Short mmCIF file of C-alpha atoms in Angstrom, two decimals:
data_model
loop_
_atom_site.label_atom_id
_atom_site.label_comp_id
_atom_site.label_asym_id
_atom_site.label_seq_id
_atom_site.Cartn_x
_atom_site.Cartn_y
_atom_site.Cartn_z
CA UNK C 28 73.51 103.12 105.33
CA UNK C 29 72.56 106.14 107.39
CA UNK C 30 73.99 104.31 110.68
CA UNK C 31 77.07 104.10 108.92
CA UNK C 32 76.99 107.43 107.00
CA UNK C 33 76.98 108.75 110.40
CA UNK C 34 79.88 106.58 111.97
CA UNK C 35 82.13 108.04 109.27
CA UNK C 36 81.52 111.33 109.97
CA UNK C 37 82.18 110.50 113.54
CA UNK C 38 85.36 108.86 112.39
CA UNK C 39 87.26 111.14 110.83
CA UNK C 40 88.44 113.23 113.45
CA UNK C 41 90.45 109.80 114.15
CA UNK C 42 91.38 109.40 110.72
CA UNK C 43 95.92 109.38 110.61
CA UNK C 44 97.11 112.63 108.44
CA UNK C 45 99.15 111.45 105.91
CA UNK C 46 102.67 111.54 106.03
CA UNK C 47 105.34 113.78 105.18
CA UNK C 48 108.64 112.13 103.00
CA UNK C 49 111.77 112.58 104.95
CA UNK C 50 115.42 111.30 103.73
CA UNK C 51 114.77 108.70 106.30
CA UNK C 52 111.54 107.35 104.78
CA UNK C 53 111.99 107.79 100.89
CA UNK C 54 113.88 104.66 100.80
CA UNK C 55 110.89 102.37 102.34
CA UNK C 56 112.97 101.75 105.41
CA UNK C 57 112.08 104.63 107.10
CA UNK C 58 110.30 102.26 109.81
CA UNK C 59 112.52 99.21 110.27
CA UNK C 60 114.39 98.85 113.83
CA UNK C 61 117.29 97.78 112.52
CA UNK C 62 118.11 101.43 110.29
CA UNK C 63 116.66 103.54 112.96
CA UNK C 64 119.04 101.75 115.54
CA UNK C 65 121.65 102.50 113.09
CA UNK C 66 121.32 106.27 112.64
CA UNK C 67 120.56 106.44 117.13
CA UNK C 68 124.03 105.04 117.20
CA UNK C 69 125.16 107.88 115.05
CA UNK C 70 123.37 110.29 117.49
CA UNK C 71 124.46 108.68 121.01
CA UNK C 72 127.58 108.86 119.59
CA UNK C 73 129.19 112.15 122.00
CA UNK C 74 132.13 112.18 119.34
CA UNK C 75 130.62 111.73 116.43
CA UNK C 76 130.89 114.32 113.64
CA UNK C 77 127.28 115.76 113.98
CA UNK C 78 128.55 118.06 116.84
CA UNK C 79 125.92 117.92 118.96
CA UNK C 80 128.07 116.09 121.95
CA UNK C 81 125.89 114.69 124.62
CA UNK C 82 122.10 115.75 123.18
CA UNK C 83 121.14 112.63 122.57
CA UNK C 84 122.54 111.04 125.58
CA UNK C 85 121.63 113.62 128.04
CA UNK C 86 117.87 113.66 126.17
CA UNK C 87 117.87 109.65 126.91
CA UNK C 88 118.58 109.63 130.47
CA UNK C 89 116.36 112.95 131.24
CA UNK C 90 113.37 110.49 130.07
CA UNK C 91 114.38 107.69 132.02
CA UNK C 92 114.48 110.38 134.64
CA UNK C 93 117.88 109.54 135.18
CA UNK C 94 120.78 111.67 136.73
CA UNK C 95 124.41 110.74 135.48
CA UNK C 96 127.19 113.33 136.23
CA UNK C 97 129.24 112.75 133.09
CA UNK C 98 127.15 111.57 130.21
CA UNK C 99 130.01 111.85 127.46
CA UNK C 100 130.70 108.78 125.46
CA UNK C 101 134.07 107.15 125.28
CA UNK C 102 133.95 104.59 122.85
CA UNK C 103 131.69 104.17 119.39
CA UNK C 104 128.07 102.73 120.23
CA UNK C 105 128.08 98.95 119.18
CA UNK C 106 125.55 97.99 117.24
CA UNK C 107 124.11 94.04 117.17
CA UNK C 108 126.64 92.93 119.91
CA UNK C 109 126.99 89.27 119.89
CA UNK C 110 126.98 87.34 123.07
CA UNK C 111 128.31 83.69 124.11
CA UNK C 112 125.08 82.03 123.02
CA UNK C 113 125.29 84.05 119.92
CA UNK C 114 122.14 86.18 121.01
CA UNK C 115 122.35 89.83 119.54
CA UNK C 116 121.96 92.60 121.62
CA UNK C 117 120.26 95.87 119.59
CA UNK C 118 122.62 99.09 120.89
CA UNK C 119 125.39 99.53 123.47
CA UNK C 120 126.49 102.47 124.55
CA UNK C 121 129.56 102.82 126.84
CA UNK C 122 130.26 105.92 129.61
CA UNK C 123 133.20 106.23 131.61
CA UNK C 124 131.81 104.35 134.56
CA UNK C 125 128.70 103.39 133.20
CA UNK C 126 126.84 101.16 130.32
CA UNK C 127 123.69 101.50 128.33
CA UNK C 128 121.84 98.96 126.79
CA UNK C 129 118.91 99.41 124.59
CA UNK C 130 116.47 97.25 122.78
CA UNK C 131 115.01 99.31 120.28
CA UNK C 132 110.99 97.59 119.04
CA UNK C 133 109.57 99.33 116.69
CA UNK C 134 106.77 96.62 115.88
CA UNK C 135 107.92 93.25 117.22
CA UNK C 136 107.05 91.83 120.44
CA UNK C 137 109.41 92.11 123.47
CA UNK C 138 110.88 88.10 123.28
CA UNK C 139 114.27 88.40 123.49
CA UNK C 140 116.43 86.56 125.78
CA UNK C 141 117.25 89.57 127.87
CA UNK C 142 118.72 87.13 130.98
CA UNK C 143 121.65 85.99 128.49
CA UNK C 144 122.40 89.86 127.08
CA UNK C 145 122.32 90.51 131.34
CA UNK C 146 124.51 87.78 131.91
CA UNK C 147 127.21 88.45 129.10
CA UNK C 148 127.29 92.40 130.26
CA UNK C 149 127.30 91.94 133.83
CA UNK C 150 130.77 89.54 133.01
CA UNK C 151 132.04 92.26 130.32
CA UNK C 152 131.42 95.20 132.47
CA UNK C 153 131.60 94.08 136.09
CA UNK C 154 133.11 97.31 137.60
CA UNK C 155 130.25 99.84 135.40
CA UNK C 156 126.94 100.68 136.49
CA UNK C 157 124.24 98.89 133.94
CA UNK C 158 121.31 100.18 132.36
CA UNK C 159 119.07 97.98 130.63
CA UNK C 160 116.50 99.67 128.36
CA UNK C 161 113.55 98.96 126.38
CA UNK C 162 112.78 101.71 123.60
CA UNK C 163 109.43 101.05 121.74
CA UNK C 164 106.22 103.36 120.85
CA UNK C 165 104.23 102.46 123.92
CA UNK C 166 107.05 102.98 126.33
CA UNK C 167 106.22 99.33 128.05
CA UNK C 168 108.40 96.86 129.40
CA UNK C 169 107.66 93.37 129.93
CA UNK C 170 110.98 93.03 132.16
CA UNK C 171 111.30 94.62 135.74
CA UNK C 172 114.62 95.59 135.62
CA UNK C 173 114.43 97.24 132.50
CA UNK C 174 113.26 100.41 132.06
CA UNK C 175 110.42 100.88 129.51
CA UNK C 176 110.62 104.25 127.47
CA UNK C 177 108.51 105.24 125.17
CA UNK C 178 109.88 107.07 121.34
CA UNK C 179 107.40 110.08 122.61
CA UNK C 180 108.97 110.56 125.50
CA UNK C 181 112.60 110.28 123.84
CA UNK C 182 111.55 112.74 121.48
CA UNK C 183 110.26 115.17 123.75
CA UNK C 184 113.58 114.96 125.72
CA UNK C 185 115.51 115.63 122.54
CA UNK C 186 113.80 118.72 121.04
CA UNK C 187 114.00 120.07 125.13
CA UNK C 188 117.55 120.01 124.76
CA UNK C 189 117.79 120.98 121.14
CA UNK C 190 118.55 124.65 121.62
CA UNK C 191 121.94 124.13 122.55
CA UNK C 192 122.45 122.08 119.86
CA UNK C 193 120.92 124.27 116.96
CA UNK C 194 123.65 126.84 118.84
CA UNK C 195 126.10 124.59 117.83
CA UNK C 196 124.79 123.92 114.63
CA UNK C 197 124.81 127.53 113.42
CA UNK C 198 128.78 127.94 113.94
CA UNK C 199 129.75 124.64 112.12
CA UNK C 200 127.06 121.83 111.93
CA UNK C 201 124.02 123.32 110.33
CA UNK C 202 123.69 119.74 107.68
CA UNK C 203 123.15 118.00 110.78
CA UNK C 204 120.64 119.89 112.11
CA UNK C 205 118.62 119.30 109.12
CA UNK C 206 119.36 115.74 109.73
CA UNK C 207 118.63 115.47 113.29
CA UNK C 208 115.11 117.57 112.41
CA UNK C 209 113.92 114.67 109.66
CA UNK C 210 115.30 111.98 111.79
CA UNK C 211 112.44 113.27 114.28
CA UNK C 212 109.88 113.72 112.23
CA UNK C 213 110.46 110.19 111.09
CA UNK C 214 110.23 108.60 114.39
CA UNK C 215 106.99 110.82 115.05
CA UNK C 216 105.38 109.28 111.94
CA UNK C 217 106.36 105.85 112.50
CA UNK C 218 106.95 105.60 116.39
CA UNK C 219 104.67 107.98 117.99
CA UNK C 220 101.59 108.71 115.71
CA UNK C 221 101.28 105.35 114.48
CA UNK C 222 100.50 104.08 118.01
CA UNK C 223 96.99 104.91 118.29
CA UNK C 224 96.44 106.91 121.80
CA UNK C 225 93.23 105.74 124.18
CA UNK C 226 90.19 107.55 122.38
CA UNK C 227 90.93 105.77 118.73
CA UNK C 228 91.27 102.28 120.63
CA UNK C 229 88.21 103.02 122.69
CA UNK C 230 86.13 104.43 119.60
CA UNK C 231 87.35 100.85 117.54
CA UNK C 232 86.77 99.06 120.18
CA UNK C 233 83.00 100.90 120.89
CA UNK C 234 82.52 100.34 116.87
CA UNK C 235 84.30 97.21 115.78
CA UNK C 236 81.57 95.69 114.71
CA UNK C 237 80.28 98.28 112.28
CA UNK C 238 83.50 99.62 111.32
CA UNK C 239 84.39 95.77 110.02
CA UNK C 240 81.33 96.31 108.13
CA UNK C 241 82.04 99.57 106.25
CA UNK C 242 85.76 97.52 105.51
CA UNK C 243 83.26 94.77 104.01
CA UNK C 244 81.40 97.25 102.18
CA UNK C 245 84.82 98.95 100.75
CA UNK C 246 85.79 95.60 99.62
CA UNK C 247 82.83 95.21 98.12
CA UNK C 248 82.90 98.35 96.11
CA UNK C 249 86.56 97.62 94.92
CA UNK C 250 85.39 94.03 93.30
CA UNK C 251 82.19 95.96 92.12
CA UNK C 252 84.57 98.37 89.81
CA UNK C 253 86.89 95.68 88.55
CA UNK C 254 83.87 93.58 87.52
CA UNK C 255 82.23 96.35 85.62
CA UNK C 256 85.40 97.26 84.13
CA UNK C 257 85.98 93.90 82.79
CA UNK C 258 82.37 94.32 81.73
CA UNK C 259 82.61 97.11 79.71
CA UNK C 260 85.84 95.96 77.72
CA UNK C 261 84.08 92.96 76.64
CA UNK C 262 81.08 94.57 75.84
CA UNK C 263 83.23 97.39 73.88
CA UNK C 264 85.24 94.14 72.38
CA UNK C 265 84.01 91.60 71.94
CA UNK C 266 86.27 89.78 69.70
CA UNK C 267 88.93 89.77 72.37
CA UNK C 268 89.34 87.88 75.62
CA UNK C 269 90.31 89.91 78.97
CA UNK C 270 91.10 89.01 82.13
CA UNK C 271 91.97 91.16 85.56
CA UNK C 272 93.58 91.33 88.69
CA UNK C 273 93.46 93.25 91.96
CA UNK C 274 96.39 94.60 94.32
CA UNK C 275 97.31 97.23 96.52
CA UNK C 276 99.82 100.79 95.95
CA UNK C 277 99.11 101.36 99.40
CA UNK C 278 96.94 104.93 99.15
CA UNK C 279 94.45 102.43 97.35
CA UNK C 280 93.53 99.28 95.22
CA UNK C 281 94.99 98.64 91.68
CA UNK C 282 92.45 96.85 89.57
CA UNK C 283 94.69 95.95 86.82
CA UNK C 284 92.98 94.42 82.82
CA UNK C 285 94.61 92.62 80.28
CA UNK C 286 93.83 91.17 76.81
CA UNK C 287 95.55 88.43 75.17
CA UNK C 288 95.24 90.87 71.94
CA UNK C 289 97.89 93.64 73.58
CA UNK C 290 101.46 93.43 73.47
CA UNK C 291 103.16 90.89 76.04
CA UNK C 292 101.25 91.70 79.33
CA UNK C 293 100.84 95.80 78.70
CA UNK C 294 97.53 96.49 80.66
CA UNK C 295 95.48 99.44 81.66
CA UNK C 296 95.08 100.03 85.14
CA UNK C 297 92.10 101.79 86.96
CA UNK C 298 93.52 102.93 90.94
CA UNK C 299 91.29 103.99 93.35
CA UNK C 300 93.28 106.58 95.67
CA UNK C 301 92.27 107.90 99.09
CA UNK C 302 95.02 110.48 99.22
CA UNK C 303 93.81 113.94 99.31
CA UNK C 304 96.54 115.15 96.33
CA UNK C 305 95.12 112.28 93.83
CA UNK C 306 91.48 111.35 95.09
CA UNK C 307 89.11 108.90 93.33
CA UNK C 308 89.66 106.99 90.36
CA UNK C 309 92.16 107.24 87.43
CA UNK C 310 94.14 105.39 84.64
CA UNK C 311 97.38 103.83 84.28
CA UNK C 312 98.67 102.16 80.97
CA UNK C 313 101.86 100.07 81.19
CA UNK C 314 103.17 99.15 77.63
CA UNK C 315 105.73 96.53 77.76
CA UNK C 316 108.04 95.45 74.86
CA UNK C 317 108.80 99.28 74.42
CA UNK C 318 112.28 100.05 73.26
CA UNK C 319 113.99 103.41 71.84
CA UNK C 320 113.43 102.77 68.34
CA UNK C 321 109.58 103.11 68.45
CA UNK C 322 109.06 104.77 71.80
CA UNK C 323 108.57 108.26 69.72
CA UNK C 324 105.50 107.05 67.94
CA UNK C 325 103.93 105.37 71.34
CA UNK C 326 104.97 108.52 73.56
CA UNK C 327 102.43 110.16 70.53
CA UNK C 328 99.53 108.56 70.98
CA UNK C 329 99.56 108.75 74.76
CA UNK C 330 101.37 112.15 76.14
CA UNK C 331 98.82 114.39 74.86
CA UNK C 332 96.58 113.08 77.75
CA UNK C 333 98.59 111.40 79.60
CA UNK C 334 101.39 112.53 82.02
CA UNK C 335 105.29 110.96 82.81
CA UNK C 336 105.94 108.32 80.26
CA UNK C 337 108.51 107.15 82.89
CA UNK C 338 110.50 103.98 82.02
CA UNK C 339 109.96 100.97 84.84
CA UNK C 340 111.79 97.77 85.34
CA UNK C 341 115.21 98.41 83.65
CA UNK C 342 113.45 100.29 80.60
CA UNK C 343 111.45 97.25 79.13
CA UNK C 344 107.89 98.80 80.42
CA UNK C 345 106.14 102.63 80.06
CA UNK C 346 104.02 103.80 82.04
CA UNK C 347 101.71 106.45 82.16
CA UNK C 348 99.47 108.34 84.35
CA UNK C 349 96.01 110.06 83.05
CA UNK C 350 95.42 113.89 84.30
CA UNK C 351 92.42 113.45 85.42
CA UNK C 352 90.62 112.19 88.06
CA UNK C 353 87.19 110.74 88.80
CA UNK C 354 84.57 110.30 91.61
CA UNK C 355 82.94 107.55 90.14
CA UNK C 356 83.27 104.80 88.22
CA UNK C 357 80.33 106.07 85.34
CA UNK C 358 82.40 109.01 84.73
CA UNK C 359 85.98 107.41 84.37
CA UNK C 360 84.12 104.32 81.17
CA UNK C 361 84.62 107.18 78.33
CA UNK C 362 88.47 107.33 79.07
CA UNK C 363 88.73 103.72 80.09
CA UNK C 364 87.56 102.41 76.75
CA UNK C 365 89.44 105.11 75.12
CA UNK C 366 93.05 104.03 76.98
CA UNK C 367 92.07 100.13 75.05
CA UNK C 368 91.51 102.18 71.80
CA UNK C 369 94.76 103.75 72.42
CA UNK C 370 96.62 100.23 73.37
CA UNK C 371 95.00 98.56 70.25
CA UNK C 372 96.92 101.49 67.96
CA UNK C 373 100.38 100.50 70.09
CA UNK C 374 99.88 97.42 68.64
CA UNK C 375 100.14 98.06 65.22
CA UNK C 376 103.71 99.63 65.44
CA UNK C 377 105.21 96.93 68.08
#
């Protein structure tokens, strides 16, 4: 335990902040390819209505290092262009004498069949200069003749060239701006800080062994808690019959209870968070079979401790949030045995 107490405290200067909601990521999407190709398009676009004419363009070529005289666009950027063998290439984006590809990988592996998307643009555009590019959060390429860049290096290219742009926006375009500034951060989160650099991968790789053991221990802990929960409601009530399960909200386990004695499958909930704005342990009840008609009387016997009351699931379930928090699981058995009390009165007027 020391050894490991001691690895943690190493291991937090490695630890990933958390991060921060953009318009780009409050929709879950925020780190699919497919979305963020669609909103580049928007960007490369020199005519688009954002105003910000070649930024995005110039920024690309500057980080391929990469001179082109006239970097305007003349047509719309294509987006999943088919070819002959019905292969889809990711992002085209057409000059006056010159054509840029790019494959944008976010996550997946570079396995497309880039000869066929060479072959169908070398026949389309026989009489432009071609540039084949791989976009991706290392920056690698796995094909010689095309050129790896890397979302850091894209980014740094763009916010170089921003100033004329923000010029631009303050005349006429200032909503794009504040577009163009949460597009960024989104890549940053997704693209560039959730690559680990060198030290992290050399500190894993130095600790792997222990570090799988602390994830052991975690688990561990987690099944620990939902066992002594189901322990105490049996204890507490014994007449009923209870059984549990365990799943992830992604800042933590869920270790969800039920009882064949409460309405339909309404449950308590005990979720162990990590983030800094809700650490430890709390409660969650989720009353199903609620409807307007006696919603009054359950909204009584919960609010008073209780925060939200927020409808789920096209208004058949409630759920509600404790306000407090815990750093262990002793602390959190007075209110957990006091949310069944308070599901066991629910009953009575469902």
């Amino acid at each position: 335990m020391e050894k490991m107490s001691h690895l943690l405290e190493i291991a937090t200067q490695y630890f990933p902040s958390e991060n921060e909601k953009t318009i780009f990521s409050i929709g879950g999407r925020g780190f699919y390819e497919n979305p963020i190709s669609d909103v580049l398009a928007f960007f490369l676009d020199s005519q688009e209505v954002h105003g910000f004419g070649t930024l995005f363009v110039d920024s690309f070529f500057d980080s391929m290092n990469y001179s082109i005289e006239n970097t305007g666009t003349i047509n719309p950027p294509l987006r999943e262009v088919s070819t002959l063998n019905n292969n889809r290439i990711d992002l085209l984006i057409e000059g006056e004498d010159w054509v840029l590809i790019i494959e944008n990988k976010i996550y997946h592996t570079q396995n497309n069949p880039f000869g066929d998307y060479e072959k169908y643009i070398d026949e389309k555009y026989p009489n432009k200069k071609l540039i084949f590019t791989i976009l991706s959060p290392s920056g690698n390429s796995t094909k010689s003749n095309w050129k790896g860049i890397s979302y850091k290096e894209l980014i740094a290219s763009i916010k170089e060239n921003k100033k004329q742009a923000m010029d631009l926006s303050q005349k006429n375009y200032s909503k794009w701006m504040v577009y163009l500034e949460d597009f960024i951060l989104n890549l940053e989160q997704y693209a560039v800080r959730n690559s680990m650099d060198q030290s992290t991968v050399e500190f894993i790789e130095n600790n792997y062994q222990d570090i799988t053991n602390i994830a052991k221990l975690q688990d561990k802990y987690h099944n620990h808690v939902k066992v002594q929960g189901k322990k105490l409601l049996i204890s507490s009530f014994p007449n009923n019959k209870f059984s549990d399960t365990i799943h992830n909200w992604g800042h933590g386990p869920a270790l969800r209870y039920y009882s064949e004695q409460w309405h339909s499958k309404s449950n308590i909930v005990i979720q162990i968070s990590h983030r800094d704005k809700d650490k430890g342990l709390g409660i969650y009840i989720y009353v199903y079979g609620a409807t307007e008609s006696n919603i009054y009387e359950i909204d009584k016997i919960l609010t008073v401790d209780y925060e939200g009351s927020l409808w789920t699931e096209s208004k058949t379930i409630r759920c509600y949030k404790s306000n407090k928090r815990y750093v262990n699981f002793d602390n959190i058995e007075e209110e957990f045995i006091d949310a069944a009390i308070r599901l066991k009165k629910i009953e009575k007027i469902q």
